[in-house]
């Protein structure tokens, strides 16, 4: 199995986790070999590296980030191979190459659903203000939130509210890690802070190190310990967490677990298909409806978009730890 991951560059924060996860997964699987190349968080570097891996490996995992996955989808099409997408949640990436890309992630437009559901179940809020980062991923997250909130009858605003308006408001921000940290820090220190703050970046443990006081901040994650259910394929969660912790000295965030889940599904499909040609792997993946430690796996059999998996809403506690959010 081959994977291009960002071991250096802007995406290294999560690419390194994914690499460690694949190595821990390999140790538990016992029958697979894993070859990892550093894409440097650079699409120009990714393309030749992924082409080379496609010629050397039976199974191919994509990079971390929606931006890099756009390039990877092009490579998969040109090489007529199947790419297992564990790192690009953008809807357009998941639909970019039907028959060539299988995604394990909840698409970006469905990211915010648990936060909107929380708001809809609570006291009538002021507007839900949506702030997207510079990239396309954040725009998709906010567009999805706007649609779901509109269907629930919640008022929406794009951008931050008028600082002179004293009415309560809630915030969802979806940008690069540093963008979310900066915005959350600024609005919480303002004289008119939001009632509730949900940031995509707050769904990983490193957010607690980057923020002076994360208590009460909500985060969106693709996975959290205990949310995946009993796996029908791949390692059980306790065994994987122990192997990852032994290798790294810390628990994984969801970018690690989604990479290991993609590897588990890819190997499962190869074993079911009895081969690794693109058509056989695609047919095996399209027929699956099962659970890994990451959660449910089911794709649209035409596009390859993930339709079974859902995101998890988390909350930072007073003790500086992440926990699954419950209630308002």
Coordinates of C-alpha atoms in Angstrom, one line a residue:
X1 CA 0.0 0.0 0.0
X2 CA 1.3 3.4 -1.0
X3 CA 0.4 6.9 0.4
X4 CA 1.6 10.4 -0.3
X5 CA 1.3 12.4 2.9
X6 CA 2.4 15.8 4.1
X7 CA 5.3 15.0 6.4
X8 CA 6.5 18.6 5.9
X9 CA 4.9 21.9 5.0
X10 CA 1.6 23.5 6.1
X11 CA -0.3 20.2 6.3
X12 CA 2.3 18.3 8.2
X13 CA 0.4 18.7 11.5
X14 CA -2.1 16.1 10.2
X15 CA 0.0 14.3 7.6
X16 CA 2.4 13.1 10.2
X17 CA -0.5 11.7 12.2
X18 CA -1.8 9.9 9.2
X19 CA 1.6 8.4 8.5
X20 CA 1.9 7.2 12.1
X21 CA -1.6 5.7 11.9
X22 CA -0.7 3.7 8.8
X23 CA 2.4 2.3 10.4
X24 CA 0.4 1.3 13.5
X25 CA -2.3 -0.2 11.3
X26 CA 0.3 -2.1 9.3
X27 CA 1.6 -3.6 12.6
X28 CA -1.9 -4.8 13.5
X29 CA -2.8 -6.1 10.0
X30 CA 0.3 -8.2 9.7
X31 CA 0.0 -8.9 5.9
X32 CA 0.3 -5.5 4.4
X33 CA 3.4 -3.4 3.6
X34 CA 3.1 0.4 3.6
X35 CA 5.2 2.8 1.6
X36 CA 4.9 6.5 2.4
X37 CA 6.2 9.5 0.4
X38 CA 6.4 13.1 1.6
X39 CA 4.4 15.4 -0.7
X40 CA 5.7 18.5 1.1
X41 CA 2.1 19.9 1.2
X42 CA 2.8 20.8 -2.5
X43 CA 0.7 19.8 -5.4
X44 CA 3.6 20.0 -7.8
X45 CA 5.6 17.6 -5.7
X46 CA 2.6 15.4 -5.1
X47 CA 1.9 14.6 -8.8
X48 CA 5.1 12.8 -9.7
X49 CA 5.4 11.1 -6.3
X50 CA 1.9 9.7 -6.6
X51 CA 2.5 8.6 -10.2
X52 CA 5.6 6.7 -9.0
X53 CA 3.7 5.0 -6.1
X54 CA 0.9 4.0 -8.5
X55 CA 3.4 2.0 -10.4
X56 CA 4.9 0.3 -7.4
X57 CA 1.9 -0.4 -5.1
X58 CA -1.2 -2.6 -5.2
X59 CA -3.3 -0.1 -3.3
X60 CA -3.0 3.7 -3.3
X61 CA -4.1 6.2 -0.6
X62 CA -4.6 9.9 -1.3
X63 CA -3.0 12.8 0.5
X64 CA -4.3 15.0 3.4
X65 CA -6.3 18.1 2.4
X66 CA -9.0 18.9 -0.1
X67 CA -6.6 21.0 -2.2
X68 CA -4.0 18.2 -2.7
X69 CA -6.8 15.6 -3.3
X70 CA -7.8 17.6 -6.4
X71 CA -4.4 16.9 -7.9
X72 CA -4.5 13.3 -6.7
X73 CA -7.8 12.7 -8.4
X74 CA -6.3 13.8 -11.7
X75 CA -3.4 11.4 -11.2
X76 CA -5.8 8.5 -10.4
X77 CA -7.7 9.2 -13.6
X78 CA -4.6 9.4 -15.8
X79 CA -3.1 6.3 -14.2
X80 CA -6.4 4.5 -14.4
X81 CA -6.1 3.4 -10.8
X82 CA -8.3 3.6 -7.7
X83 CA -7.5 6.1 -5.0
X84 CA -8.7 5.7 -1.5
X85 CA -9.5 9.2 -0.2
X86 CA -9.0 9.7 3.5
X87 CA -7.9 13.3 3.5
X88 CA -10.1 15.4 1.2
X89 CA -13.6 16.2 2.5
X90 CA -14.5 18.7 -0.2
X91 CA -17.6 17.6 -2.1
X92 CA -16.1 18.4 -5.5
X93 CA -13.1 16.2 -4.7
X94 CA -15.3 13.3 -3.7
X95 CA -17.2 13.5 -7.0
X96 CA -14.3 14.5 -9.2
X97 CA -13.4 11.1 -10.6
X98 CA -16.2 8.5 -10.4
X99 CA -14.8 5.0 -10.6
X100 CA -11.3 6.3 -9.6
X101 CA -11.8 7.8 -6.1
X102 CA -13.5 6.2 -3.0
X103 CA -14.0 8.5 0.0
X104 CA -14.3 7.5 3.6
X105 CA -15.0 11.0 4.9
X106 CA -18.2 12.9 5.6
X107 CA -18.3 15.5 2.8
X108 CA -17.7 19.1 3.8
X109 CA -21.3 20.3 3.2
X110 CA -22.4 17.9 5.9
X111 CA -19.8 18.9 8.5
X112 CA -21.9 21.3 10.4
X113 CA -25.0 19.3 10.7
X114 CA -24.5 18.3 14.4
X115 CA -23.8 21.9 15.4
X116 CA -26.9 23.2 13.6
X117 CA -28.9 20.4 15.2
X118 CA -27.7 21.5 18.7
X119 CA -28.7 25.1 18.0
X120 CA -32.1 24.0 16.7
X121 CA -32.8 22.0 19.8
X122 CA -31.9 24.8 22.2
X123 CA -33.2 28.2 23.1
X124 CA -34.1 30.4 20.0
X125 CA -30.7 31.9 19.1
X126 CA -29.7 35.1 17.5
X127 CA -28.2 34.6 14.0
X128 CA -25.8 31.8 13.3
X129 CA -22.8 33.7 11.8
X130 CA -20.7 31.8 9.3
X131 CA -17.1 32.6 8.6
X132 CA -15.2 30.7 6.0
X133 CA -11.4 30.6 5.6
X134 CA -9.6 31.4 2.4
X135 CA -9.8 28.0 0.8
X136 CA -12.7 26.2 -0.8
X137 CA -13.2 23.7 2.0
X138 CA -14.5 26.4 4.4
X139 CA -16.8 27.8 1.8
X140 CA -18.4 24.3 1.4
X141 CA -18.7 23.8 5.2
X142 CA -20.5 27.2 5.5
X143 CA -22.7 26.6 2.5
X144 CA -23.8 23.3 4.0
X145 CA -24.5 24.9 7.3
X146 CA -26.5 27.6 5.7
X147 CA -28.7 25.1 3.9
X148 CA -29.3 22.9 7.0
X149 CA -29.9 26.0 9.2
X150 CA -32.3 27.4 6.7
X151 CA -34.2 24.2 6.6
X152 CA -34.4 24.3 10.5
X153 CA -35.7 27.9 10.4
X154 CA -32.5 29.4 12.1
X155 CA -31.5 32.9 11.1
X156 CA -28.1 33.1 9.3
X157 CA -25.6 35.8 8.6
X158 CA -22.4 35.6 6.6
X159 CA -19.4 37.2 8.4
X160 CA -19.3 38.7 11.9
X161 CA -22.3 40.8 13.2
X162 CA -22.2 44.5 13.8
X163 CA -20.2 45.0 17.0
X164 CA -22.8 47.6 18.2
X165 CA -25.6 45.1 18.0
X166 CA -26.0 43.7 21.5
X167 CA -28.2 40.7 20.5
X168 CA -27.0 37.2 21.1
X169 CA -25.3 35.4 18.2
X170 CA -23.5 32.1 17.5
X171 CA -20.4 31.5 15.4
X172 CA -19.3 28.7 13.1
X173 CA -15.9 29.2 11.5
X174 CA -14.3 26.9 9.0
X175 CA -10.8 27.8 7.9
X176 CA -7.2 26.6 8.1
X177 CA -6.1 25.7 11.6
X178 CA -4.4 29.0 12.2
X179 CA -7.3 31.0 10.8
X180 CA -9.8 29.3 13.2
X181 CA -7.5 29.8 16.2
X182 CA -7.0 33.5 15.4
X183 CA -10.7 34.2 14.8
X184 CA -11.9 32.3 17.9
X185 CA -9.3 34.1 20.1
X186 CA -10.4 37.5 18.7
X187 CA -14.2 37.1 19.0
X188 CA -14.0 35.6 22.5
X189 CA -11.9 38.6 23.7
X190 CA -14.3 41.2 22.1
X191 CA -16.9 43.2 24.0
X192 CA -19.7 41.3 22.2
X193 CA -18.6 37.7 22.1
X194 CA -20.8 34.9 20.6
X195 CA -23.0 32.8 22.8
X196 CA -21.6 29.6 21.3
X197 CA -18.5 29.1 19.2
X198 CA -18.0 26.1 16.9
X199 CA -14.7 25.8 14.9
X200 CA -13.7 23.0 12.7
X201 CA -10.1 23.3 14.0
X202 CA -11.4 22.8 17.6
X203 CA -12.1 19.1 16.8
X204 CA -8.4 18.2 17.3
X205 CA -6.4 18.1 20.5
X206 CA -3.7 20.5 19.2
X207 CA -6.4 23.3 19.4
X208 CA -6.1 23.2 23.2
X209 CA -2.4 23.9 23.0
X210 CA -2.9 26.8 20.6
X211 CA -5.7 28.5 22.5
X212 CA -5.3 30.1 26.0
X213 CA -8.7 29.0 27.3
X214 CA -10.6 26.6 25.1
X215 CA -13.3 25.8 27.7
X216 CA -16.8 25.6 26.1
X217 CA -15.6 25.9 22.5
X218 CA -17.2 23.3 20.2
X219 CA -15.4 21.5 17.5
X220 CA -16.4 19.3 14.6
X221 CA -14.6 16.0 14.1
X222 CA -14.8 13.1 11.7
X223 CA -14.2 10.7 14.7
X224 CA -13.8 10.6 18.5
X225 CA -12.9 7.7 20.7
X226 CA -16.0 5.5 21.3
X227 CA -18.0 6.9 18.4
X228 CA -17.0 4.4 15.7
X229 CA -18.9 1.3 16.9
X230 CA -17.8 -2.3 16.7
X231 CA -15.7 -2.7 13.5
X232 CA -16.7 -5.3 10.9
X233 CA -13.3 -4.9 9.2
X234 CA -10.0 -3.5 10.4
X235 CA -8.6 -3.3 13.9
X236 CA -10.8 -2.7 17.0
X237 CA -10.4 0.7 18.4
X238 CA -8.6 -0.3 21.7
X239 CA -5.9 -2.2 19.8
X240 CA -5.3 0.6 17.4
X241 CA -5.2 3.3 20.0
X242 CA -2.7 1.3 22.0
X243 CA -0.5 0.7 18.9
X244 CA -0.7 4.4 17.9
X245 CA 0.1 5.6 21.4
X246 CA 3.0 3.2 21.7
X247 CA 4.4 4.6 18.5
X248 CA 3.8 8.3 19.1
X249 CA 3.3 8.8 22.9
X250 CA -0.2 10.4 22.4
X251 CA -3.7 9.6 21.3
X252 CA -4.6 10.2 17.6
X253 CA -7.0 12.8 16.2
X254 CA -9.4 12.0 13.5
X255 CA -7.0 12.6 10.6
X256 CA -5.0 9.6 11.8
X257 CA -8.0 7.3 12.3
X258 CA -9.5 8.1 8.9
X259 CA -6.3 7.1 7.2
X260 CA -6.2 3.8 9.0
X261 CA -9.9 3.2 8.2
X262 CA -9.2 3.9 4.5
X263 CA -6.4 1.3 4.6
X264 CA -8.7 -1.2 6.3
X265 CA -11.4 -0.8 3.7
X266 CA -9.0 -0.9 0.8
X267 CA -7.5 -4.2 2.0
X268 CA -10.9 -5.6 2.7
X269 CA -12.0 -4.8 -0.8
X270 CA -8.9 -6.4 -2.3
X271 CA -9.5 -9.6 -0.4
X272 CA -13.2 -9.7 -1.3
X273 CA -12.4 -8.9 -5.0
X274 CA -9.5 -11.4 -5.1
X275 CA -7.5 -8.8 -7.0
X276 CA -6.4 -5.2 -7.1
X277 CA -7.5 -4.0 -10.6
X278 CA -9.5 -0.8 -10.5
X279 CA -12.8 -2.2 -11.7
X280 CA -12.8 -5.1 -9.2
X281 CA -11.9 -2.8 -6.3
X282 CA -14.6 -0.2 -7.3
X283 CA -17.3 -2.9 -7.5
X284 CA -16.3 -4.3 -4.1
X285 CA -16.3 -0.8 -2.5
X286 CA -19.6 0.1 -4.1
X287 CA -21.3 -3.0 -2.6
X288 CA -20.1 -2.4 1.0
X289 CA -22.2 -1.3 3.9
X290 CA -20.1 -1.9 7.0
X291 CA -18.4 -0.4 10.0
X292 CA -14.8 0.3 10.8
X293 CA -13.4 1.8 14.0
X294 CA -13.9 5.1 12.2
X295 CA -17.6 4.5 11.9
X296 CA -20.0 3.6 9.0
X297 CA -18.8 3.2 5.5
X298 CA -21.1 3.3 2.5
X299 CA -20.5 5.1 -0.7
X300 CA -22.7 6.3 -3.6
X301 CA -22.1 3.5 -6.1
X302 CA -22.0 6.0 -9.0
X303 CA -19.9 8.8 -7.6
X304 CA -17.9 7.3 -4.8
X305 CA -19.1 10.0 -2.3
X306 CA -19.3 8.9 1.3
X307 CA -22.9 8.7 2.4
X308 CA -22.8 6.5 5.5
X309 CA -20.4 8.3 7.8
X310 CA -21.3 11.3 9.9
X311 CA -19.3 13.9 11.8
X312 CA -19.2 14.2 15.6
X313 CA -19.7 17.4 17.7
X314 CA -17.1 17.9 20.5
X315 CA -16.8 20.3 23.4
X316 CA -13.7 21.5 25.3
X317 CA -14.1 20.9 29.0
X318 CA -12.9 23.0 32.0
X319 CA -10.1 20.5 32.5
X320 CA -8.8 21.3 29.0
X321 CA -9.9 18.0 27.4
X322 CA -12.1 17.2 24.4
X323 CA -15.4 15.4 25.1
X324 CA -18.4 14.5 23.0
X325 CA -20.9 17.4 23.2
X326 CA -24.3 16.7 24.7
X327 CA -27.1 19.2 25.2
X328 CA -26.9 23.0 24.8

